Amino acid sequence: MGGVKVPGDDQPELARDTYRTAYIIHFLLGAGNLLPWNALITAVDYFGSLYPNKHVEKVFSVAYMASSLLVLVVMIFMTWRGGGWCGKMRSRLTLNLGFSMFIMSLMVSPLMDWVWWSRESSGRDNGNYAVTVVSVVICGLADGLVGGSLMGAAGRLPKEYMQAVFAGTASSGVLVSSLRILTKAVLPQTPKGLRTSAHLYFMVSTIILLCCIICCNLLHKLPVMQHQCRLLQGYPTCSRPQIWGVARKIKWPTFGIFTIYTVTLSIFPGFIAENLHSKLFQDWYPILLITVYNVADLVGKSLTAVYVLEGINKATWACLARLLFYPLFTACLHGPIWMKTETPIIVLTFMLGLTNGYLTSVLMILVPKAVPVSEAELSAIVMVVFLGIGLVSGSVFGWFWII
């Protein structure tokens, strides 16, 4: 496997990040980037009650990931044609547009519920479901805008900011899982209580996204970010021939991140939420497993603040080793009785999240630093594109658990 050398320290020095404000904002924006997706999949009990005959988790995964990938491909094309996508005002524009689309799409289901629940709605179920899926598609488009811009820009900064973004993405999963558990626990276990808890949950998520809009407009005003922008003005943007050169340089880590998310999304959330059942936890079981995964993902992405695996090749081989999750989770479904119990399933779910978080963060930290600074933004976007391709392929492969 061809190696990608990580240069020693050819990155420009930053001005002092007073009170680590820029780090905190990158963390919050990372959290906001994945908060809508985590909100959708963690409300599995709510959507399951609204559309009991639909494979909601699997449909949401394909709709969200495919639309996000479409935007990322367009970003690559725009970067190819016009230089850095994430520079100057374009980053602010795409972040503001993306977070606004997040807010709009996240409020669709509660609004339809408020308007139509008290009426006779049996004839509207299919229409409501179609509108909900369209809102998920819009959410995916917003994810492509926010994720591509945020990670492309972070790729040109010191590694701590990329680590902050990915730790933030993981924290959003823990946040929404905790919020979902809280709202579900404090309200009565009735259809009305379930709806009320879900509505409260979506409203709080929307408030957090509004805070992200404020943060992305404050970020460029920080002295440390203005200093970084001045330093990077002297570096040339990537020309067309360099793009394919960058892609060749990072071919193995792109394959590694593709493998990570193909494995993860083919198991989580669809298989975990729909195929596994527990008499002990009942309808709390999918929420518990999703929470375990999100906590483990956060732990994995936070570990890179302490230790980053040395060598992109080692990280890539570790990504391939995650293919072992397939036979292990298959055993939980069709294997011996003890493998179908809660303990091994919870342990495997934790390991799935831990390895997903750590290896993703390692690759996204190392790869932009393995190329010249002028190619760092593009390399980060290429990695995000292959991450998106892995998400789509994993979402599609997730249907094979039904077959």
Coordinates of C-alpha atoms in Angstrom, one line a residue:
M1 CA 0.0 0.0 0.0
G2 CA 1.6 3.3 -1.1
G3 CA 2.5 5.6 1.7
V4 CA 1.5 9.2 2.2
K5 CA 4.2 11.1 4.1
V6 CA 3.1 13.6 6.7
P7 CA 5.4 16.6 6.6
G8 CA 7.0 17.8 9.8
D9 CA 5.8 21.3 10.4
D10 CA 5.2 23.2 7.2
Q11 CA 2.0 24.8 8.4
P12 CA 1.9 28.5 9.0
E13 CA 1.9 29.6 12.7
L14 CA -1.3 31.1 14.1
A15 CA -1.8 34.2 16.2
R16 CA -2.8 33.4 19.8
D17 CA -6.3 32.0 20.0
T18 CA -7.5 34.0 23.0
Y19 CA -9.6 31.9 25.4
R20 CA -9.6 29.2 22.6
T21 CA -12.6 31.0 21.1
A22 CA -11.9 29.8 17.6
Y23 CA -11.5 26.2 18.8
I24 CA -14.9 26.4 20.7
I25 CA -16.7 27.9 17.6
H26 CA -15.3 25.2 15.4
F27 CA -16.5 22.6 17.9
L28 CA -20.0 24.2 18.0
L29 CA -20.2 24.4 14.2
G30 CA -19.2 20.7 14.0
A31 CA -21.9 19.9 16.4
G32 CA -24.4 21.9 14.4
N33 CA -23.4 20.2 11.2
L34 CA -24.6 16.7 12.3
L35 CA -27.2 17.8 14.8
P36 CA -30.1 17.6 12.3
W37 CA -29.1 14.1 11.2
N38 CA -28.7 12.9 14.7
A39 CA -32.1 14.5 15.6
L40 CA -33.8 12.6 12.8
I41 CA -32.4 9.2 13.6
T42 CA -32.7 9.5 17.4
A43 CA -36.4 10.3 17.1
V44 CA -36.9 6.7 15.7
D45 CA -39.7 6.0 18.1
Y46 CA -41.6 9.2 17.0
F47 CA -41.3 8.5 13.3
G48 CA -42.0 4.8 13.8
S49 CA -45.3 5.7 15.5
L50 CA -46.2 8.1 12.6
Y51 CA -45.3 5.8 9.8
P52 CA -45.4 2.2 11.3
N53 CA -45.3 0.4 7.9
K54 CA -42.3 2.3 6.5
H55 CA -38.6 1.5 6.9
V56 CA -38.0 5.0 8.2
E57 CA -34.4 4.7 9.3
K58 CA -33.2 3.1 6.1
V59 CA -35.2 5.5 3.8
F60 CA -33.9 8.5 5.8
S61 CA -30.3 7.3 5.5
V62 CA -30.4 6.9 1.7
A63 CA -32.3 10.2 1.1
Y64 CA -30.0 12.2 3.4
M65 CA -26.7 10.8 2.4
A66 CA -27.3 10.8 -1.4
S67 CA -28.4 14.5 -1.4
S68 CA -25.4 15.4 0.8
L69 CA -23.0 13.6 -1.6
L70 CA -24.5 15.5 -4.6
V71 CA -23.6 18.8 -3.0
L72 CA -20.1 17.6 -2.2
V73 CA -19.5 16.6 -5.8
V74 CA -20.7 20.0 -7.0
M75 CA -18.2 21.6 -4.5
I76 CA -15.4 19.5 -6.0
F77 CA -16.3 20.7 -9.4
M78 CA -16.5 24.4 -8.3
T79 CA -13.2 24.1 -6.6
W80 CA -11.7 22.7 -9.8
R81 CA -13.1 25.5 -11.9
G82 CA -12.6 28.4 -9.6
G83 CA -10.0 27.7 -6.9
G84 CA -10.7 27.4 -3.2
W85 CA -14.4 27.0 -2.4
C86 CA -14.1 27.9 1.2
G87 CA -12.3 31.1 0.9
K88 CA -13.4 34.7 1.7
M89 CA -17.2 35.3 1.7
R90 CA -18.2 32.0 0.1
S91 CA -17.7 30.0 3.3
R92 CA -19.9 32.4 5.3
L93 CA -22.6 32.3 2.6
T94 CA -22.7 28.5 2.4
L95 CA -22.7 28.1 6.2
N96 CA -25.5 30.6 6.6
L97 CA -27.5 29.0 3.8
G98 CA -26.9 25.5 5.1
F99 CA -27.9 26.2 8.7
S100 CA -31.0 28.0 7.5
M101 CA -32.0 25.0 5.4
F102 CA -31.3 22.8 8.5
I103 CA -33.8 24.8 10.6
M104 CA -36.5 24.8 7.9
S105 CA -36.3 21.0 7.3
L106 CA -36.1 20.1 11.0
M107 CA -39.4 21.9 11.7
V108 CA -41.4 20.2 8.9
S109 CA -42.6 17.2 10.9
P110 CA -43.6 19.0 14.0
L111 CA -45.5 21.6 11.9
M112 CA -47.4 18.9 10.0
D113 CA -48.2 17.2 13.2
W114 CA -49.6 20.3 14.8
V115 CA -51.7 21.2 11.8
W116 CA -53.1 17.7 11.0
W117 CA -53.0 15.5 14.1
S118 CA -56.3 16.6 15.5
R119 CA -58.0 16.0 12.1
E120 CA -58.8 12.8 10.4
S121 CA -55.4 12.1 8.8
S122 CA -55.5 8.5 7.6
G123 CA -55.7 9.7 4.0
R124 CA -52.8 12.1 4.5
D125 CA -50.3 9.6 5.8
N126 CA -48.6 8.9 2.5
G127 CA -48.5 12.6 1.6
N128 CA -47.1 13.5 5.0
Y129 CA -44.5 10.8 4.7
A130 CA -43.5 12.0 1.2
V131 CA -43.1 15.6 2.6
T132 CA -41.1 14.3 5.5
V133 CA -38.7 12.5 3.1
V134 CA -38.4 15.6 1.0
S135 CA -37.4 17.5 4.2
V136 CA -34.8 14.9 4.9
V137 CA -33.4 15.4 1.3
I138 CA -33.2 19.2 2.0
C139 CA -31.4 18.4 5.3
G140 CA -28.9 16.3 3.3
L141 CA -28.3 19.2 0.8
A142 CA -27.7 21.5 3.8
D143 CA -25.3 18.9 5.3
G144 CA -23.2 19.0 2.1
L145 CA -23.0 22.8 2.1
V146 CA -22.1 23.0 5.8
G147 CA -19.8 20.0 6.0
G148 CA -17.9 20.7 2.8
S149 CA -17.3 24.3 3.6
L150 CA -16.4 23.8 7.2
M151 CA -14.0 20.9 6.7
G152 CA -12.5 22.4 3.6
A153 CA -11.7 25.5 5.6
A154 CA -10.5 23.6 8.6
G155 CA -8.1 21.6 6.4
R156 CA -6.0 24.7 5.9
L157 CA -5.8 25.4 9.6
P158 CA -3.6 23.6 12.3
K159 CA -4.9 20.1 13.2
E160 CA -6.5 21.2 16.4
Y161 CA -9.3 22.9 14.5
M162 CA -10.1 19.8 12.4
Q163 CA -10.1 17.8 15.6
A164 CA -12.5 20.4 17.1
V165 CA -14.9 20.0 14.1
F166 CA -15.0 16.2 14.4
A167 CA -15.3 16.2 18.2
G168 CA -18.2 18.6 17.7
T169 CA -19.9 16.3 15.2
A170 CA -19.7 13.5 17.7
S171 CA -20.9 15.7 20.6
S172 CA -24.1 16.5 18.7
G173 CA -25.0 12.8 18.8
V174 CA -24.6 12.6 22.5
L175 CA -26.5 15.9 22.9
V176 CA -29.6 14.8 20.9
S177 CA -29.6 11.3 22.5
S178 CA -29.6 12.9 26.0
L179 CA -32.3 15.3 25.0
R180 CA -34.4 12.6 23.4
I181 CA -34.1 10.4 26.6
L182 CA -35.0 13.4 28.8
T183 CA -38.0 14.5 26.8
K184 CA -39.2 10.9 26.5
A185 CA -38.7 10.1 30.2
V186 CA -40.5 13.2 31.7
L187 CA -43.6 12.9 29.6
P188 CA -46.3 10.1 29.7
Q189 CA -45.8 7.1 27.5
T190 CA -48.9 7.8 25.4
P191 CA -49.2 8.8 21.8
K192 CA -49.8 12.4 22.8
G193 CA -46.8 12.3 25.2
L194 CA -44.6 10.9 22.5
R195 CA -45.6 13.6 20.1
T196 CA -45.1 16.4 22.7
S197 CA -41.6 15.1 23.7
A198 CA -40.6 14.9 20.0
H199 CA -41.8 18.4 19.3
L200 CA -39.9 19.8 22.3
Y201 CA -36.9 17.9 21.2
F202 CA -37.0 19.4 17.6
M203 CA -37.6 22.9 19.0
V204 CA -34.5 22.8 21.2
S205 CA -32.5 21.4 18.3
T206 CA -33.6 24.4 16.2
I207 CA -32.5 26.9 18.9
I208 CA -29.0 25.3 18.9
L209 CA -28.9 25.7 15.1
L210 CA -29.8 29.4 15.5
C211 CA -26.8 29.7 17.8
C212 CA -24.6 28.1 15.1
I213 CA -25.7 30.8 12.6
I214 CA -24.5 33.4 15.1
C215 CA -21.2 31.6 15.6
C216 CA -20.4 31.2 11.9
N217 CA -20.8 35.0 11.4
L218 CA -18.6 35.7 14.4
L219 CA -15.8 33.3 13.4
H220 CA -14.3 35.4 10.6
K221 CA -14.1 38.5 12.9
L222 CA -11.7 36.8 15.4
P223 CA -8.2 38.2 15.2
V224 CA -6.7 34.7 15.0
M225 CA -8.8 33.8 11.9
Q226 CA -8.0 37.2 10.2
H227 CA -4.3 36.5 10.8
Q228 CA -4.7 33.0 9.3
C229 CA -6.4 34.4 6.2
R230 CA -3.6 36.9 5.6
L231 CA -1.0 34.1 5.9
L232 CA -2.8 31.9 3.4
Q233 CA -3.2 34.6 0.8
G234 CA 0.3 34.0 -0.3
Y235 CA -0.4 30.4 -1.2
P236 CA -1.6 29.5 -4.8
T237 CA -4.9 27.8 -5.2
C238 CA -5.1 24.4 -6.9
S239 CA -5.1 24.3 -10.6
R240 CA -6.9 21.6 -12.6
P241 CA -3.9 19.2 -13.0
Q242 CA -3.1 19.4 -9.3
I243 CA -6.6 18.1 -8.4
W244 CA -6.0 14.7 -9.9
G245 CA -2.5 14.8 -8.4
V246 CA -4.0 15.4 -4.9
A247 CA -6.5 12.6 -5.4
R248 CA -3.7 10.2 -6.3
K249 CA -1.6 11.2 -3.4
I250 CA -4.4 10.4 -0.9
K251 CA -5.9 7.4 -2.6
W252 CA -5.4 5.0 0.3
P253 CA -6.8 7.3 3.0
T254 CA -9.8 8.1 0.8
F255 CA -10.4 4.3 0.4
G256 CA -10.0 4.0 4.2
I257 CA -12.6 6.6 5.0
F258 CA -14.9 5.2 2.4
T259 CA -14.6 1.8 4.1
I260 CA -15.3 3.3 7.6
Y261 CA -18.6 4.8 6.6
T262 CA -19.7 1.9 4.3
V263 CA -19.4 -0.4 7.3
T264 CA -20.9 2.0 9.8
L265 CA -23.9 3.2 7.8
S266 CA -24.8 -0.4 6.8
I267 CA -25.2 -1.2 10.5
F268 CA -26.1 2.1 12.1
P269 CA -28.8 3.3 12.5
G270 CA -31.0 1.0 10.4
F271 CA -29.9 -2.4 11.5
I272 CA -29.5 -1.3 15.2
A273 CA -32.8 0.5 15.4
E274 CA -35.0 -1.9 13.3
N275 CA -33.5 -5.4 13.4
L276 CA -32.5 -5.7 17.1
H277 CA -35.1 -6.1 19.8
S278 CA -35.2 -6.5 23.6
K279 CA -38.0 -7.6 25.9
L280 CA -36.1 -5.9 28.8
F281 CA -35.8 -2.4 27.2
Q282 CA -38.7 -2.6 24.7
D283 CA -39.1 0.7 22.8
W284 CA -36.2 2.2 24.7
Y285 CA -33.8 -0.3 23.2
P286 CA -33.1 1.5 19.9
I287 CA -32.7 4.8 21.7
L288 CA -30.3 3.2 24.2
L289 CA -28.2 1.6 21.4
I290 CA -28.1 4.9 19.4
T291 CA -26.9 6.7 22.6
V292 CA -24.2 4.1 23.2
Y293 CA -23.0 4.5 19.6
N294 CA -23.0 8.3 19.9
V295 CA -21.1 8.3 23.2
A296 CA -18.5 5.9 21.8
D297 CA -18.1 8.1 18.7
L298 CA -17.5 11.1 20.8
V299 CA -14.9 9.3 22.9
G300 CA -13.1 8.2 19.7
K301 CA -13.1 11.6 18.2
S302 CA -11.9 13.2 21.5
L303 CA -9.0 10.7 21.8
T304 CA -7.2 12.4 19.0
A305 CA -6.7 15.4 21.2
V306 CA -4.5 13.2 23.3
Y307 CA -3.0 10.8 20.8
V308 CA -3.0 10.6 17.0
L309 CA -2.0 7.3 15.4
E310 CA 1.3 7.8 13.6
G311 CA 1.1 6.9 9.9
I312 CA -1.7 7.1 7.5
N313 CA -1.1 3.5 6.3
K314 CA -1.7 2.1 9.8
A315 CA -4.9 4.0 10.1
T316 CA -6.0 2.7 6.6
W317 CA -5.4 -0.9 7.6
A318 CA -7.3 -0.4 10.8
C319 CA -10.2 0.9 8.7
L320 CA -10.2 -2.3 6.7
A321 CA -10.2 -4.4 9.9
R322 CA -13.6 -2.9 10.7
L323 CA -15.1 -5.3 8.1
L324 CA -15.1 -7.8 11.0
F325 CA -18.2 -6.1 12.3
Y326 CA -20.2 -7.7 9.6
P327 CA -19.9 -11.3 10.8
L328 CA -20.1 -10.2 14.4
F329 CA -23.4 -8.3 14.0
T330 CA -24.7 -11.1 11.8
A331 CA -24.1 -13.5 14.7
C332 CA -26.2 -11.1 16.9
L333 CA -29.1 -11.6 14.4
H334 CA -28.7 -15.3 13.4
G335 CA -26.1 -16.8 15.8
P336 CA -26.2 -18.5 19.2
I337 CA -28.7 -17.3 21.8
W338 CA -26.1 -15.6 24.0
M339 CA -25.0 -13.4 21.1
K340 CA -28.6 -12.1 20.8
T341 CA -28.7 -10.8 24.3
E342 CA -28.3 -7.2 25.2
T343 CA -24.6 -7.3 26.6
P344 CA -22.8 -8.4 23.4
I345 CA -24.9 -6.1 21.2
I346 CA -24.2 -3.1 23.4
V347 CA -20.4 -3.9 23.5
L348 CA -20.3 -4.3 19.7
T349 CA -22.3 -1.1 19.2
F350 CA -19.8 0.8 21.5
M351 CA -16.8 -0.6 19.5
L352 CA -18.5 0.4 16.3
G353 CA -18.8 4.0 17.4
L354 CA -15.4 4.1 19.1
T355 CA -13.5 2.9 16.0
N356 CA -15.6 5.1 13.7
G357 CA -14.9 8.2 15.7
Y358 CA -11.2 7.7 16.3
L359 CA -10.2 6.5 12.8
T360 CA -12.3 9.3 11.1
S361 CA -10.6 11.9 13.2
V362 CA -7.1 10.5 12.6
L363 CA -7.5 10.4 8.8
M364 CA -9.1 13.9 8.6
I365 CA -6.3 15.3 10.8
L366 CA -3.4 13.7 9.0
V367 CA -4.4 13.9 5.3
P368 CA -4.6 17.7 4.9
K369 CA -1.1 17.9 6.6
A370 CA 0.3 15.3 4.1
V371 CA 0.0 17.7 1.2
P372 CA 1.3 21.3 0.6
V373 CA -0.8 24.0 2.3
S374 CA -2.1 25.1 -1.1
E375 CA -3.7 21.7 -1.6
A376 CA -4.9 21.2 2.0
E377 CA -8.4 22.6 1.5
L378 CA -8.9 20.5 -1.6
S379 CA -7.6 17.3 0.0
A380 CA -10.1 17.8 2.9
I381 CA -13.0 18.2 0.5
V382 CA -11.9 15.1 -1.5
M383 CA -11.9 13.2 1.8
V384 CA -15.3 14.5 2.7
V385 CA -16.6 13.4 -0.8
F386 CA -15.3 9.8 -0.2
L387 CA -16.8 9.9 3.3
G388 CA -20.1 10.8 1.6
I389 CA -19.8 8.0 -1.0
G390 CA -19.2 5.7 1.9
L391 CA -22.3 7.0 3.7
V392 CA -24.4 6.4 0.6
S393 CA -23.0 2.9 -0.1
G394 CA -23.5 2.0 3.6
S395 CA -27.1 3.3 3.5
V396 CA -27.8 1.1 0.5
F397 CA -26.1 -2.0 1.9
G398 CA -28.2 -1.5 5.1
W399 CA -31.2 -2.8 3.1
F400 CA -29.5 -6.2 2.8
W401 CA -30.3 -6.9 6.4
I402 CA -34.0 -7.1 5.4
I403 CA -33.2 -9.4 2.5

